[in-house]
Amino acid sequence: MDVPYYPINDYEPLIKGLVIGGLGITHVFLAQFAIGGGMLMCYFQWLAQTGRSPVARQFLDGYFKILVLISFVVGALTGVAMWFTTIQVSPRTIGVMVDEFHWVWATEWTFFCLEVVAGYAFYRCGRNLPDRSRMTLLLLYTVGAWFSLFWINGILSWQLTPGQWGEDRSVWSGFFNPSFWPSLIFRTITSLTIASLAACVVINTMTELRRDLRRELINRAAFCLSPMLLMPALGYWYLNVIPPDSRSWVEGGSAAMTMFMGIAVAASLLIGGYALVGLIAQRLYINGATATLLLALAFGATAGGEFVREGVRKPFTVREYLFSNSIRADEVALLREQGSVTADPFPLRNAGIYANEQLRLGAKVYRFQCSICHSMGGVNGLTHLAGTWTTDQKRMNIAKLQNTKPFMPPFAGNAEELEALVQLIEWHAAGMPRTWETTSNATVLAEIRQWLDEAGTESATRREVALIREER
Amino acid sequence: MDRTFPFGFPGATAFYLTIYVLTLVIHVLFMNYVLAGTGYLLFCRWRDGSGSIADRGLRAGDVLRDWMPFALSGAITAGVAPLLFVQILYKENFYTANLLLYHRWMVILPVLIIGFYMLYLLKTQWIERRSALTRGVVTLGALFCFAFTGLSWTENHLLSTDTASWPGLYESGSMVYYHRELLPRLGMWAVGSIPTMALLVAWQLYVLQRSGQEPNELEPRRLALLAVVGIALSVGCAGLYGYQMTSEVRSHVTGVLAGPFLLAGVVGLVIQIVAWLDQGKKTRFCPRALAAGSAGLLLTIIGMTTVREAIRLASIDVTPLYVRHAESAEKGGLYVFLAFFGINAVLVAWAIRLTRSRVVHSAD
Ligand code: HEM
């Protein structure tokens, strides 16, 4: 078994998770705009061609231009960007995803091609086409866009709830995993929401239309917000199928996760409340500023949701299979024996700043095992987190890392590496002095070994799941 | 590697290599159109100065400007497919190069977004009202974006095969990789894109000609000249590149592994030259000449893309990856993919057909 080593870049004082989170949100938001936009336009085309709303056509062409300019360009490229960023954050994760699901991805790609061609055909020729052709093109575009979501949703939801895949390793067990349907329906509704709010913004810019016509369009667009009514039920369904420990993070177990969840829920409630009461029940007009604000809230909800989605997977990127730090669950035991960085071919970038060889070892261990979620002195910084602990407490709590916080993976190195890591943290906390004593106390190492053995090599999530079940 | 590509490899490896090359060929077609097309637009700006030339029939520049954003969409969309397969085939090599180049690599994404908007800008009325200088600068900006993207892919590719340089490059923290093959290789891609672009534009002009929009009568000759110059330059760059290779790699390129493909590429070039000489003598676009040229072009691109792969296969040891390719090949989903590939190909064709159903509606 060969553990692959990759060059790990330094994000200090940030951490990688934040970076991918930020990019992910933009992409998800734009991609969902494209999907919902397709559905919304089919609806408006239908309104126009059945004579229900003659101005709908005028809106359609303007809206589609914006959709193409923003979503085609930035949306498509941020899609590639997601791929590239995932490589930057965890090449091993994307490697597993590509190996397992490449045909799913290839299938998604055929829909993506359909989306681009149908969308572009409408963009270039839509104005001069008869209604039937317009409708067909819009439907083809929407089918392409929505199915892209369908396929990618299977892969993303698999990461958190691989379900039956854990046993049979079958692509389709992984794809139609327990959270596949709730998250697919949820994302579909989110897409419609974003598209309708964007439509309200666009309609407000159509100043050439009379206000009553604009109001009519807005009320039509707001109608597409009504599926939001289903969101609470879907959210409940989703929370029910994700692992109990992940659920407990958002229900108060982790301050950050609970906060992001809170943001997502609150923003959705605001949008939903305004839409249902104001726009649909009372048929109010909504001006550009309010529409933009609601759209910004939708962005906030997406942001909260994506952070939760990325966050609750901890300590895994693929549940029970691959840890966030790119160590496979079945490799921990081996790395404890042979050392986690013994075979790492990549030298330190600034080896000269460390006061001794032990610290250099510690720096490599930190880079390999911890830097994905921690910085040293910045975001989630180790010197702060372990700041009040004695040296021995550090040794024990890191040796029992998965027990210290169940959203951390087990420590995957030998006792010497652990001691080096503890020294590194203390050295940083002491302000990186030029000299630092190397420790080599056989009793200490023996004690660390014992703690490591006590903690075992399994993640705490399984035990945690059992505990949470008991409590209920 | 003692048999012709892809036969000397185990089944799974050969399978992925083949689809990788085929999908990359599609990317190359679009990418060439974008790269050379933007270059040609810049040339048109310079040639035409600020004067208007709209009254003398359609010209390549008009078509290019009109279709360039779509072509870029195409290049990106078509790039995703080989991006998938390159990861299955070369895994660690590809990822490590990405990671080493880091921000330098990631920056191609914003750069492409900027390039995209510049192409849209070039289509607007707004830019037509601006000075020749402004238009030139925007065109140059777009060209820079795509040239930079091309450079980055070449750099990443060479780095992915140069495993010995990895630890040193990482330690240095540098995000720039230089290799003596870099410039001739990039040069080859750059000038090699010219004949492809010329031919694709010629087809577009032919389609317009059939629908009654007459191209400028000098255009066939200009494009023929452009293509032949592009071919000559490519041959020059290829020579230079071949000269830079280690003799071991060169022996694979000219030997059993890729020799037949090299030959196919050369034959394709000859066919293209003959076809262009024929077309260049005419004042209208002639489908027969263009079809012959296209056959030659496809031969050249498939040949050279395969030679490109052979160079990589000769530079790194892929044997340890065979097992993993075999594992990947066991994953399900191939038939689902094939089914949807077929269905969506039909739907794409349908979408294109629908655009012909043009009716000017007077009702609204
Ligand atoms: C206008 C923009 C682009 C240009 C000019 C361009 C140019 C190139 C060039 C010159 C190569 C060959 C590199 C070499 O062999 O030395 C290449 C390869 C490739 N390109 Fe593009 N490219 C563009 C956009 C993209 C995008 C957006 C993607 C991804 C979605 C992509 C995916 C690929 C892939 C996967 C390869 C093969 C890489 C390898 O095998 O190492 N390209 N491209």
Coordinates of N, CA, C and O in Angstrom, one line a residue, chain B residues 197-253:
Chain B
M197 N -7.9 27.2 -37.8 CA -8.8 28.3 -37.8 C -9.2 28.7 -39.2 O -10.3 28.9 -39.5
A198 N -8.2 28.8 -40.1 CA -8.5 29.2 -41.5 C -9.5 28.3 -42.1 O -10.5 28.7 -42.8
L199 N -9.4 27.0 -41.9 CA -10.3 26.1 -42.5 C -11.7 26.2 -41.9 O -12.7 26.2 -42.6
L200 N -11.8 26.3 -40.5 CA -13.1 26.4 -39.9 C -13.8 27.7 -40.4 O -15.0 27.7 -40.7
V201 N -13.1 28.8 -40.4 CA -13.7 30.0 -40.9 C -14.1 29.9 -42.4 O -15.2 30.4 -42.8
A202 N -13.3 29.2 -43.1 CA -13.7 29.1 -44.5 C -15.0 28.3 -44.7 O -15.8 28.7 -45.5
W203 N -15.2 27.3 -43.8 CA -16.5 26.6 -43.9 C -17.6 27.5 -43.5 O -18.7 27.5 -44.1
Q204 N -17.4 28.3 -42.5 CA -18.4 29.3 -42.0 C -18.8 30.2 -43.2 O -20.0 30.5 -43.4
L205 N -17.7 30.7 -43.8 CA -18.0 31.6 -44.9 C -18.7 30.9 -46.1 O -19.6 31.5 -46.7
Y206 N -18.4 29.7 -46.2 CA -19.1 28.9 -47.3 C -20.6 28.8 -47.0 O -21.4 29.0 -47.9
V207 N -20.9 28.5 -45.7 CA -22.3 28.3 -45.3 C -23.0 29.7 -45.5 O -24.1 29.7 -46.1
L208 N -22.4 30.8 -45.2 CA -23.0 32.1 -45.4 C -23.2 32.3 -46.9 O -24.2 32.9 -47.4
Q209 N -22.2 31.9 -47.7 CA -22.2 32.1 -49.1 C -23.4 31.4 -49.7 O -24.1 31.9 -50.6
R210 N -23.7 30.2 -49.2 CA -24.8 29.4 -49.7 C -26.1 30.1 -49.3 O -27.1 30.0 -50.0
S211 N -26.1 30.8 -48.2 CA -27.4 31.5 -47.8 C -27.5 32.9 -48.4 O -28.3 33.7 -48.0
G212 N -26.6 33.1 -49.4 CA -26.8 34.4 -50.1 C -25.9 35.6 -49.6 O -26.0 36.6 -50.2
Q213 N -25.2 35.3 -48.6 CA -24.3 36.4 -48.1 C -22.9 36.2 -48.7 O -22.1 35.4 -48.2
E214 N -22.6 37.0 -49.8 CA -21.4 36.7 -50.5 C -20.2 37.2 -49.7 O -20.1 38.3 -49.3
P215 N -19.2 36.3 -49.6 CA -17.9 36.8 -49.0 C -17.2 37.6 -49.9 O -17.4 37.6 -51.2
N216 N -16.3 38.4 -49.4 CA -15.4 39.2 -50.2 C -14.6 38.3 -51.2 O -14.1 37.2 -50.7
E217 N -14.4 38.7 -52.4 CA -13.9 37.7 -53.4 C -12.4 37.4 -53.2 O -11.9 36.4 -53.7
L218 N -11.7 38.2 -52.4 CA -10.3 37.9 -52.1 C -10.1 37.0 -50.9 O -9.0 36.5 -50.7
E219 N -11.2 36.8 -50.2 CA -11.1 36.1 -49.0 C -10.6 34.6 -49.1 O -9.7 34.2 -48.3
P220 N -11.0 33.9 -50.1 CA -10.5 32.5 -50.3 C -9.0 32.5 -50.4 O -8.3 31.8 -49.8
R221 N -8.5 33.5 -51.2 CA -7.1 33.6 -51.4 C -6.3 34.0 -50.1 O -5.3 33.4 -49.8
R222 N -6.9 34.9 -49.4 CA -6.2 35.3 -48.2 C -6.1 34.2 -47.2 O -5.1 34.0 -46.6
L223 N -7.3 33.5 -47.0 CA -7.3 32.4 -46.1 C -6.3 31.3 -46.5 O -5.6 30.7 -45.7
A224 N -6.2 31.0 -47.8 CA -5.3 30.0 -48.3 C -3.9 30.4 -48.0 O -3.1 29.6 -47.5
L225 N -3.6 31.7 -48.2 CA -2.2 32.1 -47.9 C -1.9 32.0 -46.4 O -0.9 31.5 -46.0
L226 N -2.9 32.4 -45.6 CA -2.8 32.3 -44.2 C -2.5 30.9 -43.7 O -1.6 30.6 -43.0
A227 N -3.3 30.0 -44.3 CA -3.2 28.5 -43.9 C -1.8 28.0 -44.3 O -1.1 27.3 -43.5
V228 N -1.4 28.3 -45.5 CA -0.1 27.8 -46.0 C 1.1 28.3 -45.2 O 2.0 27.6 -44.8
V229 N 1.0 29.6 -44.8 CA 2.0 30.2 -44.0 C 2.0 29.5 -42.6 O 3.1 29.2 -42.1
G230 N 0.8 29.3 -42.1 CA 0.7 28.6 -40.8 C 1.3 27.2 -40.8 O 2.0 26.8 -39.9
I231 N 1.1 26.5 -41.9 CA 1.6 25.2 -42.0 C 3.1 25.2 -42.1 O 3.8 24.5 -41.4
A232 N 3.7 26.2 -42.9 CA 5.1 26.3 -43.0 C 5.7 26.6 -41.6 O 6.7 26.0 -41.2
L233 N 5.1 27.5 -40.9 CA 5.7 27.9 -39.6 C 5.6 26.7 -38.6 O 6.5 26.4 -37.8
S234 N 4.5 25.9 -38.7 CA 4.4 24.8 -37.8 C 5.5 23.8 -38.1 O 6.0 23.2 -37.1
V235 N 5.8 23.5 -39.4 CA 6.8 22.6 -39.7 C 8.1 23.1 -39.1 O 8.9 22.3 -38.5
G236 N 8.4 24.4 -39.2 CA 9.6 24.9 -38.6 C 9.7 24.7 -37.1 O 10.7 24.2 -36.6
C237 N 8.6 25.0 -36.4 CA 8.5 24.8 -35.0 C 8.7 23.4 -34.6 O 9.3 23.0 -33.6
A238 N 8.0 22.5 -35.4 CA 8.1 21.1 -35.1 C 9.6 20.6 -35.2 O 10.1 19.8 -34.3
G239 N 10.3 21.1 -36.2 CA 11.7 20.8 -36.3 C 12.5 21.2 -35.1 O 13.3 20.4 -34.5
L240 N 12.2 22.4 -34.7 CA 12.9 23.0 -33.5 C 12.6 22.1 -32.3 O 13.5 21.8 -31.5
Y241 N 11.4 21.8 -32.1 CA 11.0 21.0 -31.0 C 11.6 19.6 -31.0 O 12.2 19.1 -30.0
G242 N 11.6 19.0 -32.2 CA 12.2 17.7 -32.3 C 13.7 17.7 -32.0 O 14.2 16.8 -31.4
Y243 N 14.3 18.8 -32.3 CA 15.7 19.0 -32.0 C 16.0 19.1 -30.5 O 17.0 18.6 -30.1
Q244 N 15.0 19.7 -29.8 CA 15.2 19.8 -28.3 C 15.0 18.5 -27.6 O 15.4 18.4 -26.4
M245 N 14.3 17.6 -28.2 CA 14.0 16.3 -27.5 C 15.2 15.5 -27.1 O 16.2 15.6 -27.9
T246 N 15.1 14.7 -26.1 CA 16.2 13.8 -25.9 C 16.1 12.7 -26.9 O 15.0 12.5 -27.5
S247 N 17.2 12.1 -27.2 CA 17.2 11.1 -28.4 C 16.3 9.9 -28.1 O 15.7 9.3 -29.0
E248 N 16.1 9.6 -26.8 CA 15.3 8.5 -26.4 C 13.8 8.8 -26.8 O 13.2 8.0 -27.5
V249 N 13.4 10.0 -26.4 CA 12.0 10.3 -26.7 C 11.8 10.4 -28.2 O 10.9 9.9 -28.8
R250 N 12.8 11.0 -28.9 CA 12.7 11.1 -30.3 C 12.6 9.8 -31.0 O 11.8 9.6 -32.0
S251 N 13.3 8.8 -30.5 CA 13.2 7.5 -31.1 C 11.8 6.9 -31.0 O 11.4 6.1 -31.9
H252 N 11.1 7.2 -29.9 CA 9.7 6.7 -29.8 C 8.8 7.4 -30.8 O 7.9 6.9 -31.3
V253 N 9.1 8.7 -31.0 CA 8.3 9.5 -31.9 C 8.4 9.1 -33.3 O 7.4 9.0 -34.0

